[in-house]
PDB file of C-alpha atoms in Angstrom:
ATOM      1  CA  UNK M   1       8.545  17.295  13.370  1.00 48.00           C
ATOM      2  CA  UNK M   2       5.948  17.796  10.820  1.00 62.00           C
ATOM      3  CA  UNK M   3       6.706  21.690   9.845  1.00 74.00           C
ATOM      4  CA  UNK M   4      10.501  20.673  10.263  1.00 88.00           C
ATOM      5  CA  UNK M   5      10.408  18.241   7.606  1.00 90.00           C
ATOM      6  CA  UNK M   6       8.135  20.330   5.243  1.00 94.00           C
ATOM      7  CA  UNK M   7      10.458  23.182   5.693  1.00 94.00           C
ATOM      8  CA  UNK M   8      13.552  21.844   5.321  1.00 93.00           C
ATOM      9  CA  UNK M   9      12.507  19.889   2.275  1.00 95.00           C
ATOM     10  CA  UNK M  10      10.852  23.037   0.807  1.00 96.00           C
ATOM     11  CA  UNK M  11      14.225  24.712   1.232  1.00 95.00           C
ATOM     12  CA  UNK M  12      16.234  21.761  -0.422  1.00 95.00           C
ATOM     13  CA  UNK M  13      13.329  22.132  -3.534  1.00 97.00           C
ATOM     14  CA  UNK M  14      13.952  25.607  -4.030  1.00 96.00           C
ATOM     15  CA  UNK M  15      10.336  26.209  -4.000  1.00 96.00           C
ATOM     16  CA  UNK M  16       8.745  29.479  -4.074  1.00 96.00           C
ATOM     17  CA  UNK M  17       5.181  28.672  -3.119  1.00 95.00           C
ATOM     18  CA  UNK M  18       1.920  30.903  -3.566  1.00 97.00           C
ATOM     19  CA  UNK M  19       0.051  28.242  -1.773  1.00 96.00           C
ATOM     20  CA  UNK M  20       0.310  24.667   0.538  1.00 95.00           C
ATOM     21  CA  UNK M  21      -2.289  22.554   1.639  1.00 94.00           C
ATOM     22  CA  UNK M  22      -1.894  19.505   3.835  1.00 92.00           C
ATOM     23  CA  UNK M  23      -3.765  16.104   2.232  1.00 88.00           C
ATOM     24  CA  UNK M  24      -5.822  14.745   4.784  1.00 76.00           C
ATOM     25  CA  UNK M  25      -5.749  10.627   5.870  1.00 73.00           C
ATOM     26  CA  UNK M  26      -1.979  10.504   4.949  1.00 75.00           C
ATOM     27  CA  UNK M  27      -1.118   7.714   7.754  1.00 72.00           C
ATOM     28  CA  UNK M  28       2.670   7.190   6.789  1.00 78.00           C
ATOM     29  CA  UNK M  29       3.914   9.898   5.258  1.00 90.00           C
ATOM     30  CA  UNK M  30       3.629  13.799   5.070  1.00 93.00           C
ATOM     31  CA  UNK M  31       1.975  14.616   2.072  1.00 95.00           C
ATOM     32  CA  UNK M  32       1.276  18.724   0.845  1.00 96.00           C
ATOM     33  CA  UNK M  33      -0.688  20.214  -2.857  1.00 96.00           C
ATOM     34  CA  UNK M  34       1.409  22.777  -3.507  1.00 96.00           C
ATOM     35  CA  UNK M  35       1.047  25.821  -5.641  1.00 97.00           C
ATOM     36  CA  UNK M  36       4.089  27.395  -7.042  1.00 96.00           C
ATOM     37  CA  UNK M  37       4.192  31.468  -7.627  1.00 96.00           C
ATOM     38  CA  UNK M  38       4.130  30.726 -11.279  1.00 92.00           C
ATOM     39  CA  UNK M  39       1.075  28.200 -10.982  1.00 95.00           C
ATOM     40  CA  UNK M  40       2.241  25.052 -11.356  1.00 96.00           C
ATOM     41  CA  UNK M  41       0.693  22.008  -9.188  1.00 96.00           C
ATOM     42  CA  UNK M  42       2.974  19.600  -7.498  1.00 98.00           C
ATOM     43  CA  UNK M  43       2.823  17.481  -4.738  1.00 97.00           C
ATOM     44  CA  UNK M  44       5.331  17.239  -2.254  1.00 97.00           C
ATOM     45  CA  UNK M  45       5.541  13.942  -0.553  1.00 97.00           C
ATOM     46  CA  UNK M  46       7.940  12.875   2.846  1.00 96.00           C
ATOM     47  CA  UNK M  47       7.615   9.432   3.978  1.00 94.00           C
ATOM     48  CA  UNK M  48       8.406   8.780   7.600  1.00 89.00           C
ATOM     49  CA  UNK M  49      11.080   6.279   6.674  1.00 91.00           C
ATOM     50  CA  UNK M  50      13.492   6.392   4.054  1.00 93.00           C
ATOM     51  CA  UNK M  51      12.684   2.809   2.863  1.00 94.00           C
ATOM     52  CA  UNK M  52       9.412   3.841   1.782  1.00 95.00           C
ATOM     53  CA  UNK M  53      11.195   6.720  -0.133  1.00 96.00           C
ATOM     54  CA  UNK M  54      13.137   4.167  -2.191  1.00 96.00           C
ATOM     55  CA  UNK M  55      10.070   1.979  -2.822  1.00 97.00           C
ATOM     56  CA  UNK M  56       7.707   4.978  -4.018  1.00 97.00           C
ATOM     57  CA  UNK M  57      10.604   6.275  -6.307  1.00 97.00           C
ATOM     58  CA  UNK M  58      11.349   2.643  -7.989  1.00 97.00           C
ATOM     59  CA  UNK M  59       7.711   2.106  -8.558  1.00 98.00           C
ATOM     60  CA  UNK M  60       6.894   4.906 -10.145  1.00 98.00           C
ATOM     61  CA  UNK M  61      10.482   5.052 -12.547  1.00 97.00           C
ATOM     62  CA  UNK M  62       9.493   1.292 -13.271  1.00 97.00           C
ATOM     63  CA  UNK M  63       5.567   2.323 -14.392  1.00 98.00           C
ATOM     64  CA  UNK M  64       6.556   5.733 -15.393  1.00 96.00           C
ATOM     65  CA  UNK M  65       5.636   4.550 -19.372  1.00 94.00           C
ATOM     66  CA  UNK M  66       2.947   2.182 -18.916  1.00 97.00           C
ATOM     67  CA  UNK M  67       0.692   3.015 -15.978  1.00 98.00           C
ATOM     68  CA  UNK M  68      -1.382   6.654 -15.124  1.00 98.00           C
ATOM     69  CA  UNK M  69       1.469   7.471 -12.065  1.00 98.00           C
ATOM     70  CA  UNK M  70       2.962  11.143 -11.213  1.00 98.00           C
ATOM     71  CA  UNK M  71       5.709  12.448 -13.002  1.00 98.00           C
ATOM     72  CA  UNK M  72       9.270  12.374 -10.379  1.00 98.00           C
ATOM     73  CA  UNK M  73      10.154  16.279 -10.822  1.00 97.00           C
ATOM     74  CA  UNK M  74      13.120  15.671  -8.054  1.00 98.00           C
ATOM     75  CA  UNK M  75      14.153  13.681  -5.350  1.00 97.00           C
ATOM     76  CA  UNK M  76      15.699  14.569  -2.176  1.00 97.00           C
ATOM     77  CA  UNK M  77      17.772  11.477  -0.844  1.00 95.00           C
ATOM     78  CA  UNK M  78      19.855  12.833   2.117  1.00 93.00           C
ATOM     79  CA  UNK M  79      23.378  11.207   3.606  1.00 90.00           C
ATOM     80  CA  UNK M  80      21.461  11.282   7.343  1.00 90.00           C
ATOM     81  CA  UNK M  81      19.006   9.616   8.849  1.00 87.00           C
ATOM     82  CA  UNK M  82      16.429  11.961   7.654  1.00 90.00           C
ATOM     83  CA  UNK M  83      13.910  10.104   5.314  1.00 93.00           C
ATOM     84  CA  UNK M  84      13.962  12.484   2.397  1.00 95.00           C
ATOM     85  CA  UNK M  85      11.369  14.040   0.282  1.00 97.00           C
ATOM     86  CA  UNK M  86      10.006  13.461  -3.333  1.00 98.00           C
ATOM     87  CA  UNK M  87       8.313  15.758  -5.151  1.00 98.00           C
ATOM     88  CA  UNK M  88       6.026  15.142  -7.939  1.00 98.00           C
ATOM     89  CA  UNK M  89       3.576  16.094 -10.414  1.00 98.00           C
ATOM     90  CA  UNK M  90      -0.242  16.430 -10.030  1.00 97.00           C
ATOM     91  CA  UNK M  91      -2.379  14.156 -11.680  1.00 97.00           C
ATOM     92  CA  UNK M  92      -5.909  15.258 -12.964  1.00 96.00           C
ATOM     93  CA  UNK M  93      -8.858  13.672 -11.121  1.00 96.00           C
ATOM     94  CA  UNK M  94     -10.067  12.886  -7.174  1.00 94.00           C
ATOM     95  CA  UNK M  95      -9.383  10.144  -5.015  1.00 93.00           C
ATOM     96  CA  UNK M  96     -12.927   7.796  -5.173  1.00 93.00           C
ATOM     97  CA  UNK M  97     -14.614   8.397  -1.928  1.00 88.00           C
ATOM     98  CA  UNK M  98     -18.044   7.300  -3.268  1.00 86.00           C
ATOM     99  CA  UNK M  99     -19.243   3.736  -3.651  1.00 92.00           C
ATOM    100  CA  UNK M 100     -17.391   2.007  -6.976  1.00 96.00           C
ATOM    101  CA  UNK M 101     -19.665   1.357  -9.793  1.00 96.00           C
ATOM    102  CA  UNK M 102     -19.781  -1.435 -11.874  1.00 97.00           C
ATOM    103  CA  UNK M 103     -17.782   0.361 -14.701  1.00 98.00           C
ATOM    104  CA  UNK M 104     -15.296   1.837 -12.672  1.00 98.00           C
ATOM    105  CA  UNK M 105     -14.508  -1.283 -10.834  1.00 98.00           C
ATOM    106  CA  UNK M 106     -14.218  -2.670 -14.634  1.00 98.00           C
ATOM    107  CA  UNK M 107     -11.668  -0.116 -15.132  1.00 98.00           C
ATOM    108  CA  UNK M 108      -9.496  -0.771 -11.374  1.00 98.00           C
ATOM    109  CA  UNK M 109      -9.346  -4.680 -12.524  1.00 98.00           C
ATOM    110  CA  UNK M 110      -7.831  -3.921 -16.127  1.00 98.00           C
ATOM    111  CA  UNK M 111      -5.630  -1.075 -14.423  1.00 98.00           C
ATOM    112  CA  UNK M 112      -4.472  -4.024 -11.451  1.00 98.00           C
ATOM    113  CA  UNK M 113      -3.564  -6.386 -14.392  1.00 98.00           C
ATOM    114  CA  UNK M 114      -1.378  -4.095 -16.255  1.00 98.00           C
ATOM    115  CA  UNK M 115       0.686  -3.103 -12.734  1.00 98.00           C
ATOM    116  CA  UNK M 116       0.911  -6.949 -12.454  1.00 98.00           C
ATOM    117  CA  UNK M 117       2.111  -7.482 -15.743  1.00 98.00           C
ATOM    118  CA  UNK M 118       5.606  -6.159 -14.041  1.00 98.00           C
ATOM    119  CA  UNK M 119       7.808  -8.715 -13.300  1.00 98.00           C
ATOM    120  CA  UNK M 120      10.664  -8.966 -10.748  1.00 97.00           C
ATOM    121  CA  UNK M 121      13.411 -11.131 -10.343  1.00 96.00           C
ATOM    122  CA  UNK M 122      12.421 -11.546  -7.079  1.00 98.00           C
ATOM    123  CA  UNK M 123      10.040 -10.890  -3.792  1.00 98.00           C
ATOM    124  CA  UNK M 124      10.529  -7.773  -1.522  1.00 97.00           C
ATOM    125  CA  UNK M 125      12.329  -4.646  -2.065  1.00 96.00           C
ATOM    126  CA  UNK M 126      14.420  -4.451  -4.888  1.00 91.00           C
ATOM    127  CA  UNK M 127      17.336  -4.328  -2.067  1.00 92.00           C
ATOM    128  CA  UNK M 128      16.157  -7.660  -0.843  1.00 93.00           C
ATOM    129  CA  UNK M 129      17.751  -9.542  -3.546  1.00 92.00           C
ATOM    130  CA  UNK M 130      20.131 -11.071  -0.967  1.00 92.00           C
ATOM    131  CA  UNK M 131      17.424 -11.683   1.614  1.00 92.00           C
ATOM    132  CA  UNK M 132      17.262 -15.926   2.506  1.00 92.00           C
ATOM    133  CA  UNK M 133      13.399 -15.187   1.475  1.00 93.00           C
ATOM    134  CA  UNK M 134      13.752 -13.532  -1.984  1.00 96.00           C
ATOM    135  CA  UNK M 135      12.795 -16.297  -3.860  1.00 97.00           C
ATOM    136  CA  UNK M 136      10.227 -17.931  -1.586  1.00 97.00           C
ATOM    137  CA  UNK M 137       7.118 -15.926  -0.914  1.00 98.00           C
ATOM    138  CA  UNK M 138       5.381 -17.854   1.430  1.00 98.00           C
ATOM    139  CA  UNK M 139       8.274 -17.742   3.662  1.00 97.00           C
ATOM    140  CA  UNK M 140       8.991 -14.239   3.289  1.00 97.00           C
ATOM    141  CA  UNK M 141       5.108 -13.648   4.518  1.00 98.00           C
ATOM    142  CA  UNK M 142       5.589 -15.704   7.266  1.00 98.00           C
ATOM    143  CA  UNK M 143       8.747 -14.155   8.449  1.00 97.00           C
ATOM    144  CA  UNK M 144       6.944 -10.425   8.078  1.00 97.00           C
ATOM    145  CA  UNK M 145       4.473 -11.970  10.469  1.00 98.00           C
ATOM    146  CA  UNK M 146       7.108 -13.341  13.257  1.00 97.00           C
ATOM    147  CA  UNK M 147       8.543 -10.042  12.853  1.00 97.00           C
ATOM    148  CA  UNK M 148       5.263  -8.094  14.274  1.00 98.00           C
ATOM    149  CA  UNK M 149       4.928 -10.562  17.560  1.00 97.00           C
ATOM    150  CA  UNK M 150       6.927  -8.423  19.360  1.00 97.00           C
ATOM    151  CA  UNK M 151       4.199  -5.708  18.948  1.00 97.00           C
ATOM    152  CA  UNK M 152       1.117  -7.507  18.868  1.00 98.00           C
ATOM    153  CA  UNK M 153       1.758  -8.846  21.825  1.00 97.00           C
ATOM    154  CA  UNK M 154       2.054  -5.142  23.537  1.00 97.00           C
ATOM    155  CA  UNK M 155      -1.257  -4.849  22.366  1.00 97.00           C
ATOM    156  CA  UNK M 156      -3.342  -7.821  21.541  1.00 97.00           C
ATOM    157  CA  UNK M 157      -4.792 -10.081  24.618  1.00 97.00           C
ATOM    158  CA  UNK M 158      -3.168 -13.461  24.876  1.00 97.00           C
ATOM    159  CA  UNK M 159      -5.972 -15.848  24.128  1.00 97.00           C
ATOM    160  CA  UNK M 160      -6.618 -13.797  21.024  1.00 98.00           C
ATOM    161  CA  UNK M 161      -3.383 -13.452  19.838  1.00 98.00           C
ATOM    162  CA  UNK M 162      -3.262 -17.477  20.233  1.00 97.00           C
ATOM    163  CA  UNK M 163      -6.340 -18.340  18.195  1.00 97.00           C
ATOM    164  CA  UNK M 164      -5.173 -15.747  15.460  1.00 98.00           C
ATOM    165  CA  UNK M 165      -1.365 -17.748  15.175  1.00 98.00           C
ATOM    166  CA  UNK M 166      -3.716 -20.779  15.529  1.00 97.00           C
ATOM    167  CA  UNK M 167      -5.976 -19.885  12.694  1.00 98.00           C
ATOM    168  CA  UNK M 168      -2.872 -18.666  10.783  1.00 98.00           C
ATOM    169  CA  UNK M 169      -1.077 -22.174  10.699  1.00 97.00           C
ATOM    170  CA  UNK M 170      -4.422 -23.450   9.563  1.00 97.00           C
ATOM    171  CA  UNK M 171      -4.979 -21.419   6.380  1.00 97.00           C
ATOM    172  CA  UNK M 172      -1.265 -21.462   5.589  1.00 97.00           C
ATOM    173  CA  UNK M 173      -2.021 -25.418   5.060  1.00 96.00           C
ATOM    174  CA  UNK M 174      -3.338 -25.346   1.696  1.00 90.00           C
ATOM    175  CA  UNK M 175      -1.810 -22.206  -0.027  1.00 96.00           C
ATOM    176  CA  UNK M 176      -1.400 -21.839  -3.910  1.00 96.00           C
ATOM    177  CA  UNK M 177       1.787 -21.703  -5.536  1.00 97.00           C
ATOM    178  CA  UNK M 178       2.581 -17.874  -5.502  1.00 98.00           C
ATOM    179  CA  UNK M 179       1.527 -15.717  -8.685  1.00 98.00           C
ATOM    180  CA  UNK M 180       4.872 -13.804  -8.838  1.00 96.00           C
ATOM    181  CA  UNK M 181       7.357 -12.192  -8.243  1.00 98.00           C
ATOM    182  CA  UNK M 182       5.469  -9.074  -9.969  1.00 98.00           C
ATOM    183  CA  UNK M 183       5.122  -5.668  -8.836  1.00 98.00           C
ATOM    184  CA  UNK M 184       2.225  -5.420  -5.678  1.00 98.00           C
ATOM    185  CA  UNK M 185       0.806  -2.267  -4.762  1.00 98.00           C
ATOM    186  CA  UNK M 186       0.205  -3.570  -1.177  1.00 97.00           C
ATOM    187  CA  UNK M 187      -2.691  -0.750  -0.960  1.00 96.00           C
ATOM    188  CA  UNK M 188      -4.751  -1.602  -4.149  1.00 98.00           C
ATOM    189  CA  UNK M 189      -8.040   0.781  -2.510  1.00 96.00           C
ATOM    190  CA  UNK M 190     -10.275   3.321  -4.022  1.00 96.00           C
ATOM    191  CA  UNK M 191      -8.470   6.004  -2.097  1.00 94.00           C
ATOM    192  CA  UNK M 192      -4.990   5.612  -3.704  1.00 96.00           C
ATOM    193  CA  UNK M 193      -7.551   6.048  -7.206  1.00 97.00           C
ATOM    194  CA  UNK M 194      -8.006   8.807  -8.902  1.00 97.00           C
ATOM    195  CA  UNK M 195     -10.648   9.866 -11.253  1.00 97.00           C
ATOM    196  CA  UNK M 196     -12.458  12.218 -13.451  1.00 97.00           C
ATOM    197  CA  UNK M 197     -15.364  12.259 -15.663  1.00 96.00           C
ATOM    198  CA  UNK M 198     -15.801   8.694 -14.567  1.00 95.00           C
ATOM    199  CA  UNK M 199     -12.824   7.850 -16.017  1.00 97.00           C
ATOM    200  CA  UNK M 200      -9.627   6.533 -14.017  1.00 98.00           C
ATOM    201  CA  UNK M 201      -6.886   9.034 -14.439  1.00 98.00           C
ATOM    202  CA  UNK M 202      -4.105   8.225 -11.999  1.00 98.00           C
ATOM    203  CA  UNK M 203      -2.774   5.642  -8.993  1.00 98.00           C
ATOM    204  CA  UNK M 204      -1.198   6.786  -5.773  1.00 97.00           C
ATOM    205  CA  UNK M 205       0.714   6.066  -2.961  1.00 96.00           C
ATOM    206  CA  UNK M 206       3.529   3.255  -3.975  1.00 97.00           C
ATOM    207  CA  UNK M 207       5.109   3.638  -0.368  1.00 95.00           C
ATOM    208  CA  UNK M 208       4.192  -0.415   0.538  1.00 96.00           C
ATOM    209  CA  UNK M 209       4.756  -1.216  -3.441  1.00 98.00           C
ATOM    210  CA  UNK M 210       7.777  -4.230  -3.740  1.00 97.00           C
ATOM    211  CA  UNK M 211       8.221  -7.758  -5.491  1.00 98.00           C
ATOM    212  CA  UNK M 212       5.091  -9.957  -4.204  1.00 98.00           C
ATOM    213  CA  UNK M 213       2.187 -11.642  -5.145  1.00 98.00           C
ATOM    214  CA  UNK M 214      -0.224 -11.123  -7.779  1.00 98.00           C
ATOM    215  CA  UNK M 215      -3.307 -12.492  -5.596  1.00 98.00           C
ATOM    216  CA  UNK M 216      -2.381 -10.114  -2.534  1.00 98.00           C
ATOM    217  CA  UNK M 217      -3.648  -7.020  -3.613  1.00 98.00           C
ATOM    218  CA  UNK M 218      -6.921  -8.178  -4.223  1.00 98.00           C
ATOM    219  CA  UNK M 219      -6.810  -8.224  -0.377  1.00 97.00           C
ATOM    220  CA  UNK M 220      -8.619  -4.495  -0.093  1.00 95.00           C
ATOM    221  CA  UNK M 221     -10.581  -4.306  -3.461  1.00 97.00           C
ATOM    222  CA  UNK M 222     -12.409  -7.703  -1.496  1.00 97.00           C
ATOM    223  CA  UNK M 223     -13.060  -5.131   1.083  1.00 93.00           C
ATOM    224  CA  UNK M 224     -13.713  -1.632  -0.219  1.00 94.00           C
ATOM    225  CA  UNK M 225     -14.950  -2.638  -3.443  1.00 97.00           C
ATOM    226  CA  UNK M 226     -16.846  -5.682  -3.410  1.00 97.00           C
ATOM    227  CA  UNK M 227     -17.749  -6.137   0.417  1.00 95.00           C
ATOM    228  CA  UNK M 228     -19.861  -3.054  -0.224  1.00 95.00           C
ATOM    229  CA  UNK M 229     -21.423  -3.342  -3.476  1.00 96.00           C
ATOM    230  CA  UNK M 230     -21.155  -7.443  -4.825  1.00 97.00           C
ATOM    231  CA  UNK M 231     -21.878  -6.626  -8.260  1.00 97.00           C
ATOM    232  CA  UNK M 232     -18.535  -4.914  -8.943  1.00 98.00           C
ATOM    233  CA  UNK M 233     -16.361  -7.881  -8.121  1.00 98.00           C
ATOM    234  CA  UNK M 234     -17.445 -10.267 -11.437  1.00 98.00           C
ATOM    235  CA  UNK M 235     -16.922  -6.796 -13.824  1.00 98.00           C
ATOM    236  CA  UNK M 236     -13.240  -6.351 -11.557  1.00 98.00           C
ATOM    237  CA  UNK M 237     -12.621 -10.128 -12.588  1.00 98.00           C
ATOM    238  CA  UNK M 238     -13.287  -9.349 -16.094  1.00 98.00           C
ATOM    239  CA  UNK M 239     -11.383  -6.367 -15.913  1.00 98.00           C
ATOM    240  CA  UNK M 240      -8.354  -7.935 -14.969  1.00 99.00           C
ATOM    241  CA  UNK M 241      -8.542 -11.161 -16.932  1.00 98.00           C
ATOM    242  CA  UNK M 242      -8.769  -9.238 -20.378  1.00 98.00           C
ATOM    243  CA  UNK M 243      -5.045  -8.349 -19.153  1.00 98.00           C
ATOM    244  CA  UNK M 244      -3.932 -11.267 -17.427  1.00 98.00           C
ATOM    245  CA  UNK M 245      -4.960 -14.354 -15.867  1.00 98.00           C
ATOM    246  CA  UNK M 246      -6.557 -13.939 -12.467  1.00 98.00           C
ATOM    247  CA  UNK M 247      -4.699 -15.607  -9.929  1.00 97.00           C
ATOM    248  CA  UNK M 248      -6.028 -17.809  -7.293  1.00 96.00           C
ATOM    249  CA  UNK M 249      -6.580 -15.339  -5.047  1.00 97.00           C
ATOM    250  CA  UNK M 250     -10.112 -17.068  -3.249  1.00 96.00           C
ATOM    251  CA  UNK M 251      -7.147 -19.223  -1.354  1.00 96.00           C
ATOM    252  CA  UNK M 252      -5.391 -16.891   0.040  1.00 98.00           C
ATOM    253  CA  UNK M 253      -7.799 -14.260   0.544  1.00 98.00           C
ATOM    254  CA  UNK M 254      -8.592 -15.141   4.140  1.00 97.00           C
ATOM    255  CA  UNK M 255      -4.803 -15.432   5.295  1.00 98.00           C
ATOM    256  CA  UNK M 256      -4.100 -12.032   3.472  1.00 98.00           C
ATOM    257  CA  UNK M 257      -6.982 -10.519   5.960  1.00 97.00           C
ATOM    258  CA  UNK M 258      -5.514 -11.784   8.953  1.00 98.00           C
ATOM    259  CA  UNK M 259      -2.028 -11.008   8.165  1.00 98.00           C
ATOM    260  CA  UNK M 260      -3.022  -7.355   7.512  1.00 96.00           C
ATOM    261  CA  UNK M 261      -5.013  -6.865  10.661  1.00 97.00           C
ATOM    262  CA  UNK M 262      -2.205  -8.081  12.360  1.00 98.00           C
ATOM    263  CA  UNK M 263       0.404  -6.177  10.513  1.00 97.00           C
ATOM    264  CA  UNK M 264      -1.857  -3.604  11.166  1.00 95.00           C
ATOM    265  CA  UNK M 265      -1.929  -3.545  14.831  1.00 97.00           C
ATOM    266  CA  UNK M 266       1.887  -3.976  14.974  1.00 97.00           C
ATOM    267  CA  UNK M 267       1.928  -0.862  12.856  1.00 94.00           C
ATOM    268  CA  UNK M 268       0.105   0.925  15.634  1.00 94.00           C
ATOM    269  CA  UNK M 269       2.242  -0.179  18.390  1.00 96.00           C
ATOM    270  CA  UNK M 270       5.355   0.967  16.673  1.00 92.00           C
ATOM    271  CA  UNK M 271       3.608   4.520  15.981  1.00 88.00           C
ATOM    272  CA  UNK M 272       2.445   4.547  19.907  1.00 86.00           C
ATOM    273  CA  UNK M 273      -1.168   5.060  19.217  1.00 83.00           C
ATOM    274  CA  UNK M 274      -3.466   2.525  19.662  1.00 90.00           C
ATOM    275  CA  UNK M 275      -6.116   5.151  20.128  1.00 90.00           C
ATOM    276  CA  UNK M 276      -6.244   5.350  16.434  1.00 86.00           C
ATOM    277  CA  UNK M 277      -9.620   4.202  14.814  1.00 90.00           C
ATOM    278  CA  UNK M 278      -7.079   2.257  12.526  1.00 91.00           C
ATOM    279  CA  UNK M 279      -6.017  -0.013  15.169  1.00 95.00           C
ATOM    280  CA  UNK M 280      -9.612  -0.504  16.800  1.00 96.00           C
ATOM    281  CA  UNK M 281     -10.755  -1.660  13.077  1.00 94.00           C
ATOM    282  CA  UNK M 282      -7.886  -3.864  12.737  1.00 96.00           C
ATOM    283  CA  UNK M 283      -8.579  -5.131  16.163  1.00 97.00           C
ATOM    284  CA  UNK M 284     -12.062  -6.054  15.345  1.00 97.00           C
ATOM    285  CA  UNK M 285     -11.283  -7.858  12.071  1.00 96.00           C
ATOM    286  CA  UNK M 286      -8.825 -10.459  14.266  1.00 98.00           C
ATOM    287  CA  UNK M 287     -12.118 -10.613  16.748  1.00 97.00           C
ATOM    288  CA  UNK M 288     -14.283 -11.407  13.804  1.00 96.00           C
ATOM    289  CA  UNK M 289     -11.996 -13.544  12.255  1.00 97.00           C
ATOM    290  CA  UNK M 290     -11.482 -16.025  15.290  1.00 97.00           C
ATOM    291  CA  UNK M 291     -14.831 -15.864  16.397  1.00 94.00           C
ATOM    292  CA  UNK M 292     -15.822 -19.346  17.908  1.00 83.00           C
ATOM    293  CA  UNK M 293     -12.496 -20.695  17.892  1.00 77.00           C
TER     294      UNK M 293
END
């Protein structure tokens, strides 16, 4: 399926290529750096499902003058079922894959507040105006989360998929009035960074991006960012408030962990691999988190 898509999408491009190399770690989509005969860098990206298509290219036309995102060189939206293919430009820099200093978590909080500064009429995809949910956020996270019991249960034993609902209802008692609708990321991480010199040059991977939010993509920077080193989260605070306000994120942090480890493992069970380490560290996080219950 993998070399199907590639090819056929490399044949709708036109692309005469001197050189492709797959990007490793790319769950849900196909991703290639590709080197044209002439030199030119692009990257050619095909997500498994043409949804996440649509959301990648209306994120990145919506940020295309304000945020460091990749250029849209063409878009492949076919009549079928098939999901598509962008391509795009290549942005200088390297995804972080060492611990976030200080500064540069300075710099991811003032780059978070300026994607949040994007407002939406409403929550989900920008097709979801109609949904019952568009204009109530809580619900609309709730709903994603009734949606996924079909596949948790596959995989998740009974008494622990009880105390998680359990622990759910209680930390959806006393939830802030939402921060949105705005633009979310929805994978706000280090690894959808790039950077050079020390310096933040672009942000990646808008496949999950939709209406939401403000306080949900703190949700990962709490846990590749600050779980790791705590003196980055005060300079990400004051990276983000000298754009916006910071919402009130300490909350709903704890509901925004569970709901991902869950949405996680219901993301495994629709893929059919629960051997992957992804669904074993989701797993643990929904042990952790109902420890003692």
């Amino acid at each position: 399926m993998t070399h199907d898509a590639v090819r056929d999408a490399i044949a709708h491009f036109s692309l005469e290529i001197a050189d492709i190399q797959p990007v490793p770690d790319s769950l849900s989509s196909i991703v290639r750096l590709i080197e044209l005969v002439f030199g030119e860098q692009l990257v050619l990206k095909i997500p498994y499902v043409k949804r996440k298509l649509f959301r990648e290219l209306s994120a990145l036309h919506a940020f295309h003058d304000d945020l460091p995102v990749p250029d849209v060189i063409d878009a492949w939206v076919p009549d079928d079922d098939r999901p598509g293919a962008l391509l795009l430009s290549r942005l200088p820099g390297a995804n972080i894959v060492e611990p976030v200093t200080v500064d540069l978590a300075r710099q991811m909080g003032g780059l978070l507040g300026k994607l949040h500064t994007h407002r939406l009429d409403h929550y989900g995809d920008l097709e979801d105006a109609g949904n019952p949910h568009a204009h109530d956020w809580w619900a609309m996270v709730h709903a994603v989360l009734d949606r996924w019991k079909p596949h948790c249960i596959q995989a998740v034993p009974p008494d622990l998929y009880a105390r998680s609902l359990a622990l759910y209802r209680d930390l959806a008692a006393d939830l802030p009035a939402p921060d949105g609708p705005c633009w979310a990321h929805n994978d706000y991480r280090p690894g959808n960074i790039l950077v050079e010199d020390g310096q933040i040059t672009g942000l990646i991977d808008f496949e999950s991006a939709r209406g939401g939010s403000a306080d949900r993509d703190f949700t990962k920077v709490s846990h590749y960012v600050w779980k790791p080193d705590p003196a980055t989260k005060p300079a990400f605070l004051a990276g983000y408030a000298g754009i916006r306000p910071v919402p009130d994120f300490e909350r709903t942090l704890t509901l925004y962990q569970l709901h991902n480890a869950l949405g996680g493992v219901a993301w495994c069970v629709r893929r059919t691999d629960t051997s992957d380490p992804f669904f074993h560290e989701n797993m643990a996080v929904i042990q952790r988190m109902t420890a003692g219950m």
